[in-house]
Coordinates of C-alpha atoms in Angstrom, one line a residue:
Chain J
M42 CA 80.3 108.6 58.9
S43 CA 77.7 108.8 61.6
G44 CA 74.2 108.1 61.4
T45 CA 74.2 105.3 58.9
H46 CA 72.5 102.2 60.1
C47 CA 71.5 99.9 57.1
A48 CA 72.0 99.3 53.4
A49 CA 69.1 102.0 52.4
C50 CA 71.3 104.7 54.1
A51 CA 74.4 103.7 52.1
V52 CA 72.5 103.8 49.1
L53 CA 71.0 107.1 49.8
I54 CA 74.2 108.9 50.8
E55 CA 75.8 107.2 47.7
Q56 CA 73.3 108.8 45.2
I57 CA 73.4 112.3 46.9
L58 CA 77.1 112.4 46.7
A59 CA 77.3 111.1 43.1
E60 CA 74.9 114.0 42.2
Q61 CA 77.4 116.7 43.1
A62 CA 79.4 118.0 39.6
N63 CA 82.8 117.7 41.1
I64 CA 82.3 114.2 42.5
E65 CA 83.1 111.2 40.1
S66 CA 81.9 108.4 42.4
A67 CA 81.1 107.7 46.1
K68 CA 81.3 104.3 48.0
V69 CA 79.9 103.7 51.3
F70 CA 81.3 101.1 53.5
L71 CA 78.5 100.1 56.1
S72 CA 80.9 97.6 58.2
S73 CA 83.6 100.5 58.9
R74 CA 81.1 103.6 58.6
Q75 CA 83.3 105.0 56.0
V76 CA 82.9 106.4 52.6
T77 CA 85.4 106.9 49.9
V78 CA 84.7 109.7 47.6
I79 CA 86.6 110.3 44.2
G80 CA 86.4 113.5 42.6
I81 CA 88.2 116.9 42.0
F82 CA 88.6 119.1 45.0
S83 CA 90.5 122.0 46.0
E84 CA 90.1 122.5 49.7
S85 CA 91.7 120.5 52.6
P86 CA 90.0 117.2 53.7
E87 CA 88.5 118.7 56.8
K88 CA 86.7 121.3 54.6
I89 CA 85.8 118.7 52.2
A90 CA 84.1 116.6 54.9
E91 CA 82.3 119.7 56.2
E92 CA 81.0 120.6 52.9
L93 CA 79.8 116.9 51.9
S94 CA 78.2 116.7 55.8
K95 CA 76.0 119.6 54.7
L96 CA 74.7 117.5 51.6
V97 CA 73.4 114.6 54.0
Q98 CA 72.9 116.6 57.1
S99 CA 69.3 117.0 56.6
H100 CA 69.0 113.1 56.5
G101 CA 70.8 112.6 59.9
Y102 CA 74.3 111.7 58.8
A103 CA 77.4 113.6 59.3
I104 CA 80.8 112.9 57.5
S105 CA 84.1 113.7 59.2
V106 CA 87.8 113.1 58.5
E107 CA 88.3 111.4 62.0
K108 CA 86.7 108.0 62.4
Q109 CA 83.6 108.4 64.7
T110 CA 83.5 106.3 67.8
N111 CA 80.7 104.1 68.5
D112 CA 77.8 106.5 69.5
A113 CA 75.1 104.1 70.6
Q114 CA 73.9 105.8 73.2
L115 CA 73.0 103.2 75.8
G116 CA 71.8 105.9 78.2
D117 CA 69.0 106.4 75.9
F118 CA 67.9 103.1 77.2
A119 CA 67.2 104.5 80.7
Y120 CA 64.2 106.4 79.1
A121 CA 63.2 104.0 76.3
V122 CA 63.0 100.9 78.2
P123 CA 60.3 102.2 80.9
I124 CA 58.3 104.2 77.9
A125 CA 58.2 100.9 75.8
A126 CA 57.3 99.1 78.7
A127 CA 54.4 101.4 79.6
V128 CA 53.1 101.2 76.2
I129 CA 53.1 97.5 76.2
I130 CA 51.4 97.2 79.5
A131 CA 48.9 99.5 78.0
F132 CA 48.2 97.8 74.9
L133 CA 47.9 94.4 76.9
L134 CA 45.4 95.9 79.3
L135 CA 43.5 97.8 76.2
Q136 CA 43.0 94.0 74.8
K137 CA 41.8 93.0 78.1
A138 CA 39.2 96.0 78.5
G139 CA 37.0 94.4 76.1
L140 CA 36.5 97.3 73.7
T141 CA 34.8 94.9 70.9
S142 CA 31.7 94.6 73.0
L143 CA 31.1 98.4 72.2
I144 CA 29.9 97.0 68.7
T145 CA 26.3 96.2 69.5
S146 CA 24.5 96.5 66.1
S147 CA 25.1 93.7 63.7
N148 CA 23.6 96.3 60.8
V149 CA 26.6 98.1 59.5
S150 CA 25.8 101.7 58.6
Y151 CA 28.8 103.7 57.3
G152 CA 28.8 105.2 60.7
T153 CA 29.3 101.9 62.5
A154 CA 32.1 101.0 59.9
F155 CA 33.9 103.9 61.2
V156 CA 33.5 102.9 64.7
I157 CA 34.5 99.5 64.0
G158 CA 37.6 101.0 62.1
L159 CA 38.3 103.1 65.4
I160 CA 38.3 100.2 67.5
A161 CA 40.1 97.8 65.3
S162 CA 43.1 100.3 65.3
V163 CA 43.4 100.0 68.9
S164 CA 42.6 96.4 69.2
S165 CA 44.4 93.2 68.2
C166 CA 45.0 94.7 64.7
L167 CA 47.1 97.2 66.2
A168 CA 49.8 94.4 66.9
I169 CA 50.0 93.7 63.1
V170 CA 48.9 96.7 61.2
G171 CA 50.1 99.3 63.8
G172 CA 53.3 97.4 64.6
L173 CA 54.3 97.3 61.0
V174 CA 53.1 101.0 60.3
L175 CA 55.3 101.8 63.3
S176 CA 58.3 99.8 62.2
L177 CA 58.2 101.0 58.6
S178 CA 57.5 104.8 59.4
A179 CA 60.1 105.0 62.2
S180 CA 62.8 103.3 59.9
S181 CA 61.7 105.3 57.2
A182 CA 61.8 108.8 59.5
K183 CA 65.3 107.4 60.6
E184 CA 66.6 107.1 57.1
G185 CA 65.6 110.7 55.7
G186 CA 62.3 109.7 54.1
T187 CA 59.8 112.8 54.2
W188 CA 56.1 113.1 54.4
R189 CA 55.8 111.9 51.2
T190 CA 56.8 108.3 51.7
Q191 CA 54.2 108.3 54.7
T192 CA 51.4 110.1 52.7
L193 CA 51.8 107.7 49.9
F194 CA 51.4 104.8 52.3
H195 CA 48.1 105.9 53.6
V196 CA 46.9 106.9 50.2
G197 CA 47.6 103.4 49.1
R198 CA 46.0 101.8 52.2
L199 CA 42.8 104.0 51.8
G200 CA 42.5 103.9 48.0
G201 CA 43.2 100.1 48.2
F202 CA 40.5 99.5 50.7
F203 CA 37.9 101.3 48.3
I204 CA 39.0 99.3 45.1
L205 CA 39.3 96.0 46.8
G206 CA 36.0 96.5 49.1
G207 CA 34.4 97.5 45.7
L208 CA 35.6 94.4 44.0
V209 CA 34.5 92.4 47.0
G210 CA 31.2 93.9 46.8
L211 CA 30.8 93.3 43.1
L212 CA 32.3 89.7 42.6
G213 CA 30.6 88.4 45.9
N214 CA 33.8 86.8 46.8
S215 CA 35.8 87.7 49.9
L216 CA 39.7 88.5 49.3
H217 CA 41.5 86.7 52.1
L218 CA 44.0 84.2 52.1
G219 CA 44.0 80.6 52.9
L220 CA 45.1 79.2 56.6
T221 CA 48.7 78.5 55.3
A222 CA 49.0 81.6 53.3
N223 CA 47.7 83.6 56.4
I224 CA 50.6 82.0 58.5
V225 CA 53.3 82.6 56.0
L226 CA 52.4 86.2 55.7
S227 CA 52.3 86.6 59.6
V228 CA 55.7 84.9 59.9
A229 CA 57.1 87.0 57.3
V230 CA 55.3 90.6 58.7
A231 CA 56.5 89.5 62.1
L232 CA 60.2 88.9 60.7
V233 CA 60.1 92.2 58.8
M234 CA 59.1 93.9 62.2
F235 CA 61.9 92.3 64.1
I236 CA 64.7 93.1 61.8
L237 CA 63.3 96.9 61.6
G238 CA 63.0 97.0 65.3
V239 CA 66.7 95.4 65.7
N240 CA 68.0 98.2 63.5
L241 CA 66.1 101.1 65.2
L242 CA 67.5 100.0 68.4
D243 CA 70.9 101.4 67.0
V244 CA 73.2 99.1 69.4
F245 CA 74.7 96.7 67.0
H246 CA 77.3 99.2 65.2
F247 CA 79.9 97.2 66.4
T248 CA 78.7 94.0 65.0
K249 CA 77.6 95.6 61.7
R250 CA 78.5 92.7 59.7
L251 CA 76.3 90.6 61.8
Q252 CA 73.4 93.0 61.8
L253 CA 70.2 92.0 60.1
T254 CA 69.7 94.3 57.0
M255 CA 67.2 94.8 54.6
P256 CA 68.4 94.0 51.3
A257 CA 69.5 97.4 49.8
R258 CA 67.2 97.0 46.9
F259 CA 64.1 96.5 49.3
G260 CA 65.3 99.2 51.7
K261 CA 65.9 101.7 48.8
H262 CA 62.3 101.0 47.2
V263 CA 60.4 101.2 50.7
M264 CA 62.2 103.8 52.5
N265 CA 63.0 106.2 50.1
G266 CA 60.0 106.9 47.8
S267 CA 60.8 110.5 48.3
T268 CA 64.3 110.7 47.3
H269 CA 63.8 108.7 44.2
D270 CA 61.2 108.1 41.7
H271 CA 59.7 105.0 43.8
Y272 CA 56.6 106.2 44.5
L273 CA 55.1 102.7 44.0
A274 CA 56.6 100.8 46.7
P275 CA 55.0 102.9 49.9
L276 CA 51.6 102.8 47.8
L277 CA 51.9 99.2 47.2
V278 CA 52.5 98.5 50.9
G279 CA 49.5 100.6 52.0
V280 CA 47.4 98.5 49.5
G281 CA 49.0 95.3 50.9
T282 CA 47.7 96.0 54.4
F283 CA 44.4 94.9 53.0
F284 CA 45.5 91.3 53.3
L285 CA 47.1 91.3 56.6
P286 CA 45.4 89.0 59.1
C287 CA 43.3 91.5 61.0
G288 CA 40.0 89.9 62.1
F289 CA 38.2 93.2 61.6
T290 CA 39.4 93.8 58.1
Q291 CA 38.2 90.1 57.3
S292 CA 34.6 90.5 59.0
M293 CA 34.2 93.9 57.1
Q294 CA 35.0 92.2 53.8
L295 CA 32.4 89.7 54.7
Y296 CA 29.8 92.6 55.0
A297 CA 31.1 94.6 52.2
L298 CA 30.3 91.2 50.2
S299 CA 26.9 91.0 51.3
T300 CA 26.1 94.5 50.1
G301 CA 26.5 93.0 46.2
T302 CA 27.4 96.4 44.6
F303 CA 30.6 98.1 44.0
M304 CA 30.0 101.4 45.1
Q305 CA 28.6 100.0 48.8
G306 CA 31.5 97.6 49.2
A307 CA 33.9 100.1 48.3
L308 CA 32.4 102.7 50.6
T309 CA 32.1 100.1 53.7
M310 CA 35.8 99.3 53.4
F311 CA 36.9 102.8 52.7
V312 CA 35.2 104.2 55.8
F313 CA 36.6 101.3 57.8
A314 CA 40.0 102.1 56.7
L315 CA 39.4 105.7 57.4
G316 CA 38.4 105.0 61.0
T317 CA 41.8 103.0 61.4
F318 CA 43.5 106.5 60.0
P319 CA 43.6 108.6 63.0
V320 CA 45.8 105.9 64.9
L321 CA 47.9 104.8 62.1
A322 CA 48.6 108.5 60.8
L323 CA 49.5 109.1 64.4
L324 CA 52.1 106.7 64.5
S325 CA 53.7 107.6 61.0
F326 CA 53.4 111.2 61.1
G327 CA 54.4 111.3 64.7
S328 CA 57.4 109.2 64.0
L329 CA 58.5 111.6 61.0
N330 CA 57.9 114.6 63.5
I331 CA 59.9 113.3 66.3
A332 CA 62.6 112.0 64.0
H333 CA 63.7 115.8 64.0
K334 CA 63.6 116.5 67.8
P335 CA 66.4 116.4 70.0
W336 CA 65.4 113.2 71.9
K337 CA 65.0 111.2 68.6
G338 CA 67.4 108.7 70.0
I339 CA 65.1 107.8 72.8
F340 CA 62.1 107.8 70.5
F341 CA 64.1 105.3 67.9
K342 CA 65.0 102.9 70.7
T343 CA 61.4 103.2 72.3
A344 CA 60.1 102.4 69.1
G345 CA 62.5 99.7 68.6
I346 CA 61.6 97.6 71.8
I347 CA 57.8 98.0 70.9
V348 CA 58.4 96.8 67.6
I349 CA 60.3 93.7 68.5
A350 CA 57.7 92.7 71.1
L351 CA 55.2 93.1 68.8
A352 CA 57.1 91.0 66.2
L353 CA 57.4 88.2 68.9
L354 CA 53.8 88.3 69.9
N355 CA 52.8 88.0 66.1
F356 CA 55.3 85.3 65.5
T357 CA 54.0 83.3 68.7
N358 CA 50.7 83.8 67.7
A359 CA 51.4 82.5 64.2
L360 CA 52.9 79.5 65.4
A361 CA 49.7 78.8 67.6
T362 CA 47.4 79.6 64.7
A363 CA 49.8 76.7 63.0
G364 CA 49.1 74.5 66.0
V365 CA 52.8 74.4 66.7
V366 CA 52.5 75.7 70.0
N367 CA 49.8 76.3 72.4
P368 CA 48.5 79.9 72.6
L369 CA 50.3 81.9 74.9
F370 CA 47.7 84.5 75.4
N371 CA 44.1 84.9 76.1
F372 CA 42.8 88.5 75.8
Chain O
M282 CA 79.9 102.3 77.4
H283 CA 78.8 101.2 80.6
M284 CA 75.5 100.8 82.1
N285 CA 74.6 102.9 84.9
T286 CA 72.6 102.5 88.0
Q287 CA 69.7 104.1 86.5
T288 CA 69.6 102.4 83.5
I289 CA 69.7 98.9 85.3
V290 CA 66.9 100.0 87.6
S291 CA 64.6 101.3 85.0
L292 CA 65.4 97.8 83.3
A293 CA 64.3 95.8 86.3
V294 CA 61.2 97.7 87.1
S295 CA 59.8 97.6 83.6
V296 CA 60.8 94.0 83.0
A297 CA 58.8 93.0 86.3
L298 CA 55.9 95.1 85.2
V299 CA 55.7 93.7 81.7
G300 CA 56.0 90.3 83.1
W301 CA 52.7 91.3 85.6
A302 CA 51.1 92.4 82.4
F303 CA 51.7 89.2 80.7
W304 CA 50.6 87.1 83.7
I305 CA 47.4 88.9 83.4
V306 CA 46.6 88.1 79.8
S307 CA 48.0 84.4 79.8
P308 CA 45.5 81.9 79.4
K309 CA 46.1 80.2 82.8
S310 CA 44.9 83.4 84.8
S311 CA 42.0 83.9 82.7
T312 CA 40.4 80.8 83.2
G313 CA 41.0 80.6 86.9
S314 CA 39.5 84.0 87.4
E315 CA 36.7 83.1 85.1
G316 CA 34.8 80.4 87.0
T317 CA 34.9 77.6 89.2
T318 CA 33.1 74.9 87.1
I319 CA 33.9 73.9 83.4
P320 CA 31.1 73.6 81.5
T321 CA 30.2 70.1 79.9
A322 CA 28.9 69.4 76.3
I323 CA 25.2 68.0 76.1
V324 CA 24.2 65.0 73.9
V325 CA 21.4 65.3 72.1
D326 CA 20.3 62.3 69.8
G327 CA 23.8 60.6 69.7
T328 CA 25.5 63.9 68.8
Q329 CA 27.4 66.0 71.1
I330 CA 26.7 69.8 70.7
I331 CA 29.1 72.3 72.0
D332 CA 28.0 75.9 72.1
I333 CA 30.5 78.7 72.1
R334 CA 29.8 82.3 71.8
A335 CA 32.3 84.5 69.6
K336 CA 32.5 88.4 70.4
G337 CA 35.7 89.8 71.8
G338 CA 36.9 86.2 72.6
Y339 CA 35.1 83.0 73.0
S340 CA 33.3 81.6 75.9
P341 CA 33.3 79.5 77.5
R342 CA 37.0 79.1 77.1
R343 CA 37.1 75.4 78.2
V344 CA 34.7 72.8 77.6
V345 CA 34.7 69.3 78.8
A346 CA 33.2 66.8 76.2
K347 CA 32.7 63.0 75.8
A348 CA 35.5 61.5 73.6
G349 CA 34.9 59.3 70.4
V350 CA 31.2 60.8 70.0
P351 CA 30.3 62.8 66.8
T352 CA 30.4 66.3 68.0
V353 CA 29.1 69.4 66.6
L354 CA 30.7 72.9 67.5
R355 CA 28.2 75.3 67.3
V356 CA 29.8 78.9 67.1
S357 CA 27.5 81.7 67.3
T358 CA 28.3 85.5 66.5
N359 CA 26.4 88.4 67.3
G360 CA 27.6 91.8 66.0
T361 CA 31.2 90.2 66.2
F362 CA 33.4 92.2 64.0
D363 CA 37.0 91.3 66.0
C364 CA 39.3 88.5 65.4
S365 CA 37.2 86.1 67.1
S366 CA 34.8 85.9 64.1
S367 CA 37.7 84.1 62.3
V368 CA 37.8 80.7 63.5
V369 CA 40.9 78.5 63.3
I370 CA 41.1 75.0 64.7
P371 CA 44.6 73.9 63.8
K372 CA 44.4 70.1 64.4
L373 CA 41.3 70.1 62.0
S374 CA 42.8 72.4 59.5
Y375 CA 39.7 74.5 59.7
Q376 CA 39.5 78.1 59.3
K377 CA 36.5 80.1 58.6
F378 CA 35.4 84.0 58.8
L379 CA 32.0 83.8 60.1
Q380 CA 29.4 86.2 59.3
P381 CA 29.0 89.0 61.9
S382 CA 25.7 87.5 63.2
G383 CA 25.0 84.0 63.1
T384 CA 25.8 80.5 63.7
E385 CA 28.2 78.0 62.2
D386 CA 27.9 74.4 62.6
I387 CA 31.7 72.5 62.6
T388 CA 31.5 69.0 62.5
I389 CA 33.6 67.2 64.3
P390 CA 33.9 63.3 63.7
A391 CA 34.0 60.7 66.4
E392 CA 37.4 59.5 65.5
Q393 CA 38.7 63.2 65.6
A394 CA 36.8 63.7 69.3
Q395 CA 39.9 63.1 70.9
G396 CA 42.2 64.7 73.4
T397 CA 42.3 68.4 73.7
L398 CA 41.1 70.4 70.8
Q399 CA 42.7 73.9 70.3
G400 CA 40.6 76.5 68.5
L401 CA 41.8 80.4 68.3
C402 CA 41.1 83.3 66.2
S403 CA 43.3 83.9 63.1
M404 CA 45.4 86.3 64.8
G405 CA 46.0 83.9 67.9
M406 CA 44.7 86.7 70.5
Y407 CA 41.6 84.6 71.7
N408 CA 41.3 80.8 72.1
F409 CA 39.2 78.2 73.5
Q410 CA 39.7 74.6 74.2
I411 CA 37.8 71.6 74.2
K412 CA 38.7 68.7 76.3
F413 CA 37.7 65.1 74.9
E414 CA 37.3 63.0 78.0

């Protein structure tokens, strides 16, 4: 088998194969990249492999009788590393550029909320929200997820901001986490990003056993909302982004809170989330689009490097917030 | 599965460039380029008042204050929607999301006005330092 990277791939392939009428069972062995299929066949093994390959081809996998040699294309790194470096440098310099001073009004109209959203999506929030979106969508695209998974995520995010923003306005209480919960959440998000980033690099076939993988259950739910009935997971992840430690989200909440009504609070947060949508949509639908291009290998490695860098940035920032280390950055 | 020259060169150049960009955003270079003198806190009626503006970061980033004096850290926001509006001071276990515009007084008791107090925004992107001497 080629193209398999994680527990979610195994689940997907097993389910696709098991759906066939003549196949009794299918079991994927990730460590050896093999699949054992039990069923009734009349063709030669080569022909069977070819037929089965067709079933999983659309998801980027291939099945053959001969064992695949390690195809981690290290040559891709010649392109991926400089591209990732350019993106990271652009990100760091963008933070230095002082975009936040563009916001001059302290009175928030819906137009201002939208602009704040736009700025937020390229500012510090990009490291955590954008990084998470990139890692999830690139991984999802790599696992054969479709536009539906990505759309559900965005629907969840926009809808979640509307409803939670409304609640903030109605109840007059902002929904944010305490200091410790914030740090724990940041570390958890950094860890998820790191694992997804390492998997995106696709260089650890030879240490498959040591490779960090998402538990199959989690992977199945988050990545493959499209192939199964788990519409809920990407939707909930989208809603969950409301609580990510992004300064902009929190100060918008404080404003939403001051409006005092459900509708105004809801619209403020919704319009803010709408402002962050273009960049986040570019990240998620862009990943999906590129996943079918010939140079997808370069893209996934580039995304992997960027995601790992952002994961480390978030991790050191979380440690600094906890007072464990001194801040490494001052933008 | 060997690394060719192209890969090695691109790797080296990339690492050098990223290193340079990190140097630009490291706290050291930013304090060095910002100014020559470090502002000192003023004492009014036995209370030390430190003014810090929060918008797209904190300014001033370093303040020198007297140790062992009851201190008020006055953080002012003005149309601040970025990370710097959520102030965290790990040593004091302090976290607060400030109003987009206004001032917030953070009281530091005399016994805690010692050493270096590090403050930062909740995502850790921006920070400030108060040196009690």
